[in-house]
PDB file of C-alpha atoms in Angstrom:
ATOM      1  CA  MET A   3       0.158 -18.867 -32.526  1.00  0.00           C
ATOM      2  CA  ILE A   4       1.486 -17.987 -29.088  1.00  0.00           C
ATOM      3  CA  GLU A   5       5.267 -18.173 -28.900  1.00  0.00           C
ATOM      4  CA  TRP A   6       5.805 -19.327 -25.330  1.00  0.00           C
ATOM      5  CA  SER A   7       9.549 -19.635 -25.918  1.00  0.00           C
ATOM      6  CA  LEU A   8       9.774 -15.856 -25.646  1.00  0.00           C
ATOM      7  CA  PHE A   9       9.025 -16.181 -21.944  1.00  0.00           C
ATOM      8  CA  ILE A  10      12.128 -18.329 -21.462  1.00  0.00           C
ATOM      9  CA  ASP A  11      14.292 -15.877 -23.386  1.00  0.00           C
ATOM     10  CA  SER A  12      13.068 -12.877 -21.387  1.00  0.00           C
ATOM     11  CA  TRP A  13      12.778 -14.570 -17.971  1.00  0.00           C
ATOM     12  CA  PRO A  14      15.835 -12.762 -16.432  1.00  0.00           C
ATOM     13  CA  SER A  15      14.236  -9.418 -17.242  1.00  0.00           C
ATOM     14  CA  TYR A  16      10.925 -10.541 -15.717  1.00  0.00           C
ATOM     15  CA  ALA A  17      12.713 -11.803 -12.589  1.00  0.00           C
ATOM     16  CA  ALA A  18      14.487  -8.469 -12.112  1.00  0.00           C
ATOM     17  CA  GLY A  19      11.221  -6.597 -12.658  1.00  0.00           C
ATOM     18  CA  LEU A  20       9.425  -8.854 -10.209  1.00  0.00           C
ATOM     19  CA  TRP A  21      12.042  -8.087  -7.565  1.00  0.00           C
ATOM     20  CA  VAL A  22      11.523  -4.335  -8.047  1.00  0.00           C
ATOM     21  CA  THR A  23       7.745  -4.788  -7.833  1.00  0.00           C
ATOM     22  CA  LEU A  24       7.985  -6.791  -4.601  1.00  0.00           C
ATOM     23  CA  GLN A  25      10.373  -4.255  -3.092  1.00  0.00           C
ATOM     24  CA  LEU A  26       8.076  -1.337  -3.874  1.00  0.00           C
ATOM     25  CA  THR A  27       5.035  -3.205  -2.579  1.00  0.00           C
ATOM     26  CA  VAL A  28       6.543  -4.389   0.705  1.00  0.00           C
ATOM     27  CA  LEU A  29       8.397  -1.181   1.557  1.00  0.00           C
ATOM     28  CA  SER A  30       5.496   1.114   0.692  1.00  0.00           C
ATOM     29  CA  LEU A  31       3.021  -1.011   2.644  1.00  0.00           C
ATOM     30  CA  GLY A  32       5.321  -1.136   5.663  1.00  0.00           C
ATOM     31  CA  ALA A  33       5.950   2.611   5.657  1.00  0.00           C
ATOM     32  CA  GLY A  34       2.278   3.310   4.973  1.00  0.00           C
ATOM     33  CA  LEU A  35       1.128   1.170   7.892  1.00  0.00           C
ATOM     34  CA  VAL A  36       3.567   2.864  10.278  1.00  0.00           C
ATOM     35  CA  LEU A  37       2.235   6.266   9.182  1.00  0.00           C
ATOM     36  CA  ALA A  38      -1.410   5.174   9.211  1.00  0.00           C
ATOM     37  CA  ILE A  39      -1.564   4.052  12.860  1.00  0.00           C
ATOM     38  CA  PRO A  40      -0.974   7.481  14.438  1.00  0.00           C
ATOM     39  CA  LEU A  41      -2.914   9.183  11.654  1.00  0.00           C
ATOM     40  CA  ALA A  42      -5.925   6.940  12.311  1.00  0.00           C
ATOM     41  CA  VAL A  43      -5.833   7.892  15.982  1.00  0.00           C
ATOM     42  CA  GLY A  44      -5.805  11.536  14.943  1.00  0.00           C
ATOM     43  CA  ARG A  45      -8.598  10.924  12.435  1.00  0.00           C
ATOM     44  CA  VAL A  46     -11.010   9.779  15.155  1.00  0.00           C
ATOM     45  CA  SER A  47      -9.927  12.462  17.610  1.00  0.00           C
ATOM     46  CA  ALA A  48     -12.615  14.723  19.026  1.00  0.00           C
ATOM     47  CA  ARG A  49     -10.310  17.719  18.539  1.00  0.00           C
ATOM     48  CA  ARG A  50     -11.054  19.239  15.150  1.00  0.00           C
ATOM     49  CA  TRP A  51      -7.613  20.815  14.821  1.00  0.00           C
ATOM     50  CA  VAL A  52      -6.196  17.274  14.947  1.00  0.00           C
ATOM     51  CA  ALA A  53      -8.804  15.463  12.840  1.00  0.00           C
ATOM     52  CA  LEU A  54      -9.193  18.021  10.024  1.00  0.00           C
ATOM     53  CA  PRO A  55      -5.569  17.965   8.743  1.00  0.00           C
ATOM     54  CA  VAL A  56      -5.668  14.173   8.664  1.00  0.00           C
ATOM     55  CA  TRP A  57      -8.980  14.289   6.802  1.00  0.00           C
ATOM     56  CA  ALA A  58      -7.514  16.732   4.262  1.00  0.00           C
ATOM     57  CA  TYR A  59      -4.509  14.465   3.718  1.00  0.00           C
ATOM     58  CA  THR A  60      -6.594  11.331   3.177  1.00  0.00           C
ATOM     59  CA  TYR A  61      -9.097  13.228   1.020  1.00  0.00           C
ATOM     60  CA  PHE A  62      -6.355  14.435  -1.328  1.00  0.00           C
ATOM     61  CA  PHE A  63      -4.609  11.083  -1.775  1.00  0.00           C
ATOM     62  CA  ARG A  64      -7.847   9.118  -2.071  1.00  0.00           C
ATOM     63  CA  GLY A  65      -9.438  11.685  -4.368  1.00  0.00           C
ATOM     64  CA  THR A  66      -6.682  11.927  -6.976  1.00  0.00           C
ATOM     65  CA  PRO A  67      -5.254   9.169  -9.217  1.00  0.00           C
ATOM     66  CA  MET A  68      -2.037   7.611  -7.997  1.00  0.00           C
ATOM     67  CA  LEU A  69      -0.521   8.095 -11.462  1.00  0.00           C
ATOM     68  CA  VAL A  70      -1.013  11.859 -11.153  1.00  0.00           C
ATOM     69  CA  GLN A  71       0.537  11.781  -7.684  1.00  0.00           C
ATOM     70  CA  LEU A  72       3.547   9.883  -9.004  1.00  0.00           C
ATOM     71  CA  LEU A  73       4.073  12.268 -11.912  1.00  0.00           C
ATOM     72  CA  LEU A  74       3.787  15.284  -9.600  1.00  0.00           C
ATOM     73  CA  MET A  75       6.332  13.736  -7.251  1.00  0.00           C
ATOM     74  CA  TYR A  76       8.714  12.816 -10.069  1.00  0.00           C
ATOM     75  CA  TYR A  77       8.475  15.929 -12.241  1.00  0.00           C
ATOM     76  CA  GLY A  78       7.213  18.550  -9.814  1.00  0.00           C
ATOM     77  CA  MET A  79       9.264  18.276  -6.624  1.00  0.00           C
ATOM     78  CA  GLY A  80      12.275  19.943  -8.251  1.00  0.00           C
ATOM     79  CA  GLN A  81      10.213  23.112  -8.801  1.00  0.00           C
ATOM     80  CA  PHE A  82      10.117  23.973  -5.089  1.00  0.00           C
ATOM     81  CA  GLU A  83      12.846  26.242  -3.758  1.00  0.00           C
ATOM     82  CA  TRP A  84      13.301  24.309  -0.527  1.00  0.00           C
ATOM     83  CA  VAL A  85      13.970  21.135  -2.530  1.00  0.00           C
ATOM     84  CA  GLN A  86      16.456  23.029  -4.717  1.00  0.00           C
ATOM     85  CA  ALA A  87      18.148  24.295  -1.577  1.00  0.00           C
ATOM     86  CA  GLN A  88      18.520  20.735  -0.345  1.00  0.00           C
ATOM     87  CA  TRP A  89      20.167  19.837  -3.655  1.00  0.00           C
ATOM     88  CA  ALA A  90      22.513  22.822  -3.484  1.00  0.00           C
ATOM     89  CA  ASP A  91      23.556  21.931   0.056  1.00  0.00           C
ATOM     90  CA  GLY A  92      24.247  18.325  -0.910  1.00  0.00           C
ATOM     91  CA  SER A  93      21.694  17.037   1.580  1.00  0.00           C
ATOM     92  CA  ARG A  94      20.800  13.361   1.614  1.00  0.00           C
ATOM     93  CA  PHE A  95      17.150  14.381   1.499  1.00  0.00           C
ATOM     94  CA  TRP A  96      17.603  15.284  -2.160  1.00  0.00           C
ATOM     95  CA  LEU A  97      18.726  11.740  -2.949  1.00  0.00           C
ATOM     96  CA  ILE A  98      15.177  10.500  -2.293  1.00  0.00           C
ATOM     97  CA  PHE A  99      13.692  12.640  -5.067  1.00  0.00           C
ATOM     98  CA  ARG A 100      16.658  12.488  -7.411  1.00  0.00           C
ATOM     99  CA  GLU A 101      16.011   8.870  -8.359  1.00  0.00           C
ATOM    100  CA  PRO A 102      12.726   7.505  -9.761  1.00  0.00           C
ATOM    101  CA  TYR A 103      12.787   4.673  -7.207  1.00  0.00           C
ATOM    102  CA  GLY A 104      12.641   7.128  -4.314  1.00  0.00           C
ATOM    103  CA  CYS A 105       9.844   9.137  -5.915  1.00  0.00           C
ATOM    104  CA  ALA A 106       7.795   5.991  -6.546  1.00  0.00           C
ATOM    105  CA  LEU A 107       8.370   4.654  -3.042  1.00  0.00           C
ATOM    106  CA  VAL A 108       7.360   7.912  -1.342  1.00  0.00           C
ATOM    107  CA  THR A 109       4.278   8.254  -3.548  1.00  0.00           C
ATOM    108  CA  PHE A 110       3.116   4.697  -2.958  1.00  0.00           C
ATOM    109  CA  ALA A 111       3.738   4.955   0.797  1.00  0.00           C
ATOM    110  CA  LEU A 112       1.755   8.185   1.125  1.00  0.00           C
ATOM    111  CA  ASN A 113      -1.069   6.802  -1.004  1.00  0.00           C
ATOM    112  CA  THR A 114      -1.466   3.546   0.883  1.00  0.00           C
ATOM    113  CA  ALA A 115      -1.110   5.400   4.198  1.00  0.00           C
ATOM    114  CA  ALA A 116      -4.169   7.494   3.294  1.00  0.00           C
ATOM    115  CA  TYR A 117      -6.311   4.452   2.517  1.00  0.00           C
ATOM    116  CA  THR A 118      -5.031   2.509   5.521  1.00  0.00           C
ATOM    117  CA  THR A 119      -5.749   5.484   7.778  1.00  0.00           C
ATOM    118  CA  GLU A 120      -9.411   5.437   6.802  1.00  0.00           C
ATOM    119  CA  ILE A 121      -9.572   1.650   7.186  1.00  0.00           C
ATOM    120  CA  LEU A 122      -8.122   1.785  10.701  1.00  0.00           C
ATOM    121  CA  ALA A 123     -10.219   4.820  11.624  1.00  0.00           C
ATOM    122  CA  GLY A 124     -13.369   2.911  10.682  1.00  0.00           C
ATOM    123  CA  ALA A 125     -12.217  -0.062  12.712  1.00  0.00           C
ATOM    124  CA  LEU A 126     -11.542   2.189  15.708  1.00  0.00           C
ATOM    125  CA  ARG A 127     -15.028   3.655  15.469  1.00  0.00           C
ATOM    126  CA  ALA A 128     -16.450   0.112  15.383  1.00  0.00           C
ATOM    127  CA  THR A 129     -14.909  -0.770  18.750  1.00  0.00           C
ATOM    128  CA  PRO A 130     -17.682  -2.140  21.007  1.00  0.00           C
ATOM    129  CA  HIS A 131     -18.616   0.400  23.645  1.00  0.00           C
ATOM    130  CA  GLY A 132     -18.449  -2.291  26.328  1.00  0.00           C
ATOM    131  CA  GLU A 133     -14.714  -2.737  25.761  1.00  0.00           C
ATOM    132  CA  ILE A 134     -14.152   0.993  26.253  1.00  0.00           C
ATOM    133  CA  GLU A 135     -16.242   1.066  29.410  1.00  0.00           C
ATOM    134  CA  ALA A 136     -14.407  -1.981  30.785  1.00  0.00           C
ATOM    135  CA  ALA A 137     -11.039  -0.321  30.111  1.00  0.00           C
ATOM    136  CA  ARG A 138     -12.173   2.837  31.865  1.00  0.00           C
ATOM    137  CA  ALA A 139     -13.467   0.804  34.779  1.00  0.00           C
ATOM    138  CA  CYS A 140      -9.997  -0.723  35.128  1.00  0.00           C
ATOM    139  CA  GLY A 141      -8.540   2.779  35.381  1.00  0.00           C
ATOM    140  CA  MET A 142      -6.715   2.750  32.031  1.00  0.00           C
ATOM    141  CA  SER A 143      -5.492   6.032  30.665  1.00  0.00           C
ATOM    142  CA  ARG A 144      -6.145   6.989  27.038  1.00  0.00           C
ATOM    143  CA  PRO A 145      -2.663   5.921  25.808  1.00  0.00           C
ATOM    144  CA  THR A 146      -2.912   2.628  27.698  1.00  0.00           C
ATOM    145  CA  MET A 147      -6.386   2.011  26.308  1.00  0.00           C
ATOM    146  CA  LEU A 148      -5.121   2.655  22.787  1.00  0.00           C
ATOM    147  CA  ARG A 149      -2.161   0.328  23.233  1.00  0.00           C
ATOM    148  CA  ARG A 150      -3.980  -2.551  24.934  1.00  0.00           C
ATOM    149  CA  ILE A 151      -7.587  -2.374  23.748  1.00  0.00           C
ATOM    150  CA  LEU A 152      -8.383  -0.065  20.838  1.00  0.00           C
ATOM    151  CA  LEU A 153      -5.484  -0.558  18.415  1.00  0.00           C
ATOM    152  CA  PRO A 154      -5.142  -4.363  18.767  1.00  0.00           C
ATOM    153  CA  GLY A 155      -8.875  -4.813  18.243  1.00  0.00           C
ATOM    154  CA  ALA A 156      -8.955  -2.348  15.346  1.00  0.00           C
ATOM    155  CA  LEU A 157      -6.046  -4.051  13.589  1.00  0.00           C
ATOM    156  CA  ARG A 158      -7.832  -7.399  13.794  1.00  0.00           C
ATOM    157  CA  ARG A 159     -11.148  -6.020  12.557  1.00  0.00           C
ATOM    158  CA  ALA A 160      -9.422  -4.151   9.730  1.00  0.00           C
ATOM    159  CA  LEU A 161      -7.661  -7.264   8.442  1.00  0.00           C
ATOM    160  CA  PRO A 162     -10.226  -8.211   5.711  1.00  0.00           C
ATOM    161  CA  ALA A 163     -10.369  -4.654   4.356  1.00  0.00           C
ATOM    162  CA  TYR A 164      -6.602  -4.234   4.603  1.00  0.00           C
ATOM    163  CA  SER A 165      -6.053  -7.368   2.539  1.00  0.00           C
ATOM    164  CA  ASN A 166      -7.820  -5.615  -0.340  1.00  0.00           C
ATOM    165  CA  GLU A 167      -5.557  -2.596   0.092  1.00  0.00           C
ATOM    166  CA  VAL A 168      -2.467  -4.820  -0.081  1.00  0.00           C
ATOM    167  CA  ILE A 169      -3.665  -6.350  -3.351  1.00  0.00           C
ATOM    168  CA  PHE A 170      -4.579  -2.929  -4.768  1.00  0.00           C
ATOM    169  CA  MET A 171      -1.126  -1.666  -3.825  1.00  0.00           C
ATOM    170  CA  LEU A 172       0.514  -4.603  -5.582  1.00  0.00           C
ATOM    171  CA  HIS A 173      -1.424  -3.834  -8.740  1.00  0.00           C
ATOM    172  CA  GLY A 174      -0.865  -0.093  -8.341  1.00  0.00           C
ATOM    173  CA  THR A 175       2.912  -0.480  -8.504  1.00  0.00           C
ATOM    174  CA  ALA A 176       2.465  -1.238 -12.219  1.00  0.00           C
ATOM    175  CA  ILE A 177       2.530   2.507 -12.875  1.00  0.00           C
ATOM    176  CA  ALA A 178       6.153   2.701 -11.683  1.00  0.00           C
ATOM    177  CA  SER A 179       7.266   1.995 -15.231  1.00  0.00           C
ATOM    178  CA  THR A 180       5.954   5.433 -16.271  1.00  0.00           C
ATOM    179  CA  VAL A 181       8.919   7.040 -14.456  1.00  0.00           C
ATOM    180  CA  THR A 182      11.527   4.783 -16.131  1.00  0.00           C
ATOM    181  CA  LEU A 183      11.545   2.096 -13.426  1.00  0.00           C
ATOM    182  CA  VAL A 184      11.794  -1.417 -14.842  1.00  0.00           C
ATOM    183  CA  ASP A 185       9.299  -3.230 -12.676  1.00  0.00           C
ATOM    184  CA  LEU A 186       7.237  -6.217 -13.771  1.00  0.00           C
ATOM    185  CA  THR A 187       5.148  -4.138 -16.164  1.00  0.00           C
ATOM    186  CA  GLY A 188       8.269  -2.381 -17.406  1.00  0.00           C
ATOM    187  CA  ALA A 189       9.867  -5.765 -18.105  1.00  0.00           C
ATOM    188  CA  ALA A 190       6.795  -6.706 -20.144  1.00  0.00           C
ATOM    189  CA  ARG A 191       7.133  -3.498 -22.161  1.00  0.00           C
ATOM    190  CA  ASN A 192      10.789  -4.240 -22.821  1.00  0.00           C
ATOM    191  CA  ALA A 193       9.913  -7.769 -23.958  1.00  0.00           C
ATOM    192  CA  TYR A 194       7.237  -6.344 -26.249  1.00  0.00           C
ATOM    193  CA  SER A 195       9.663  -3.878 -27.836  1.00  0.00           C
ATOM    194  CA  GLN A 196      12.327  -6.575 -28.219  1.00  0.00           C
ATOM    195  CA  PHE A 197      10.246  -9.429 -29.617  1.00  0.00           C
ATOM    196  CA  PHE A 198       7.236  -7.484 -31.028  1.00  0.00           C
ATOM    197  CA  ALA A 199       4.879  -9.844 -29.194  1.00  0.00           C
ATOM    198  CA  PRO A 200       2.561  -7.674 -27.072  1.00  0.00           C
ATOM    199  CA  PHE A 201       0.101 -10.446 -26.228  1.00  0.00           C
ATOM    200  CA  GLU A 202       2.688 -12.858 -24.866  1.00  0.00           C
ATOM    201  CA  ALA A 203       4.665 -10.138 -23.087  1.00  0.00           C
ATOM    202  CA  PHE A 204       1.755  -8.790 -21.069  1.00  0.00           C
ATOM    203  CA  VAL A 205       0.107 -12.185 -20.563  1.00  0.00           C
ATOM    204  CA  PHE A 206       3.283 -13.349 -18.815  1.00  0.00           C
ATOM    205  CA  ALA A 207       3.245 -10.300 -16.564  1.00  0.00           C
ATOM    206  CA  GLY A 208      -0.458 -10.788 -15.831  1.00  0.00           C
ATOM    207  CA  LEU A 209       0.085 -14.419 -14.866  1.00  0.00           C
ATOM    208  CA  ILE A 210       2.832 -13.444 -12.438  1.00  0.00           C
ATOM    209  CA  TYR A 211       0.606 -10.775 -10.865  1.00  0.00           C
ATOM    210  CA  LEU A 212      -2.161 -13.375 -10.635  1.00  0.00           C
ATOM    211  CA  CYS A 213       0.060 -15.882  -8.836  1.00  0.00           C
ATOM    212  CA  ILE A 214       1.214 -13.272  -6.317  1.00  0.00           C
ATOM    213  CA  THR A 215      -2.382 -12.210  -5.717  1.00  0.00           C
ATOM    214  CA  PHE A 216      -3.471 -15.798  -5.037  1.00  0.00           C
ATOM    215  CA  ALA A 217      -0.572 -16.179  -2.593  1.00  0.00           C
ATOM    216  CA  LEU A 218      -1.548 -12.984  -0.768  1.00  0.00           C
ATOM    217  CA  VAL A 219      -5.199 -14.049  -0.557  1.00  0.00           C
ATOM    218  CA  GLY A 220      -4.140 -17.368   0.947  1.00  0.00           C
ATOM    219  CA  LEU A 221      -1.870 -15.691   3.504  1.00  0.00           C
ATOM    220  CA  PHE A 222      -4.597 -13.292   4.601  1.00  0.00           C
ATOM    221  CA  ARG A 223      -7.090 -16.130   4.944  1.00  0.00           C
ATOM    222  CA  VAL A 224      -4.675 -17.901   7.270  1.00  0.00           C
ATOM    223  CA  ALA A 225      -4.212 -14.658   9.219  1.00  0.00           C
ATOM    224  CA  GLU A 226      -7.973 -14.143   9.490  1.00  0.00           C
ATOM    225  CA  ARG A 227      -8.462 -17.667  10.830  1.00  0.00           C
ATOM    226  CA  ARG A 228      -5.692 -16.975  13.324  1.00  0.00           C
ATOM    227  CA  TRP A 229      -6.682 -13.524  14.591  1.00  0.00           C
ATOM    228  CA  LEU A 230     -10.437 -13.606  13.911  1.00  0.00           C
ATOM    229  CA  ALA A 231     -10.985 -17.035  15.389  1.00  0.00           C
ATOM    230  CA  HIS A 232     -13.635 -15.674  17.765  1.00  0.00           C
ATOM    231  CA  LEU A 233     -15.969 -15.366  14.768  1.00  0.00           C
ATOM    232  CA  GLN A 234     -15.674 -19.031  13.792  1.00  0.00           C
ATOM    233  CA  PRO A 235     -18.085 -20.485  16.390  1.00  0.00           C
ATOM    234  CA  ARG A 236     -20.879 -18.258  15.101  1.00  0.00           C
ATOM    235  CA  LYS A 237     -20.332 -19.506  11.561  1.00  0.00           C
ATOM    236  CA  ALA A 238     -20.315 -23.111  12.757  1.00  0.00           C
ATOM    237  CA  LEU A 239     -23.617 -22.598  14.601  1.00  0.00           C
ATOM    238  CA  ARG A 240     -25.211 -21.065  11.512  1.00  0.00           C
ATOM    239  CA  ARG A 241     -24.121 -24.001   9.367  1.00  0.00           C
ATOM    240  CA  ALA A 242     -25.456 -26.470  11.909  1.00  0.00           C
ATOM    241  CA  ALA A 243     -28.778 -24.659  12.042  1.00  0.00           C
TER     242      ALA A 243
END
């Protein structure tokens, strides 16, 4: 029999873990998006010396498990001499890698930046050629074209694919508990070890993840109706036909 009363007893721990999970998700997605915009521009550049380093970066982070990346960041960064020098000098840079929260945040941000870079790069490549020709006809420079035409259009077109990345990032933060962070999954592990009820402990965590996912899906649907409204008339005509 499922003992649902355990959820009430362990709710403060779940609430604290949920707050850590939301922090990691929001901060990593924000930092990853800021990094991905210039990287996506470099990814589609015709200059190979610009595009190849970005390709290598995205290939590494998309080709290796995020858990391995997190463990390398948490256990391996202290092996480098330049990191040890930062610690010896008392630099604030060392504070990022001294705590598991900083290691997890940097890892998640770099990982989601790699995926978002490829999403935005694909959206940039899908820009209609007529829009580019119209911008050139108006005498726009390359930076002006990027700011007014290419990036706004790419961000709108990338919205459906980016919504999947946001949900994947939310679920991916569950591995933060492997480096001693008490996130939502870590709170479930603590409840399991305290009450010896693994089913209830992880079912509660899964239900919370499910509710957040439904909320994110609803928000992105509203955003798509707002910023992809130009696609709605076509759907209405197809339904009428």
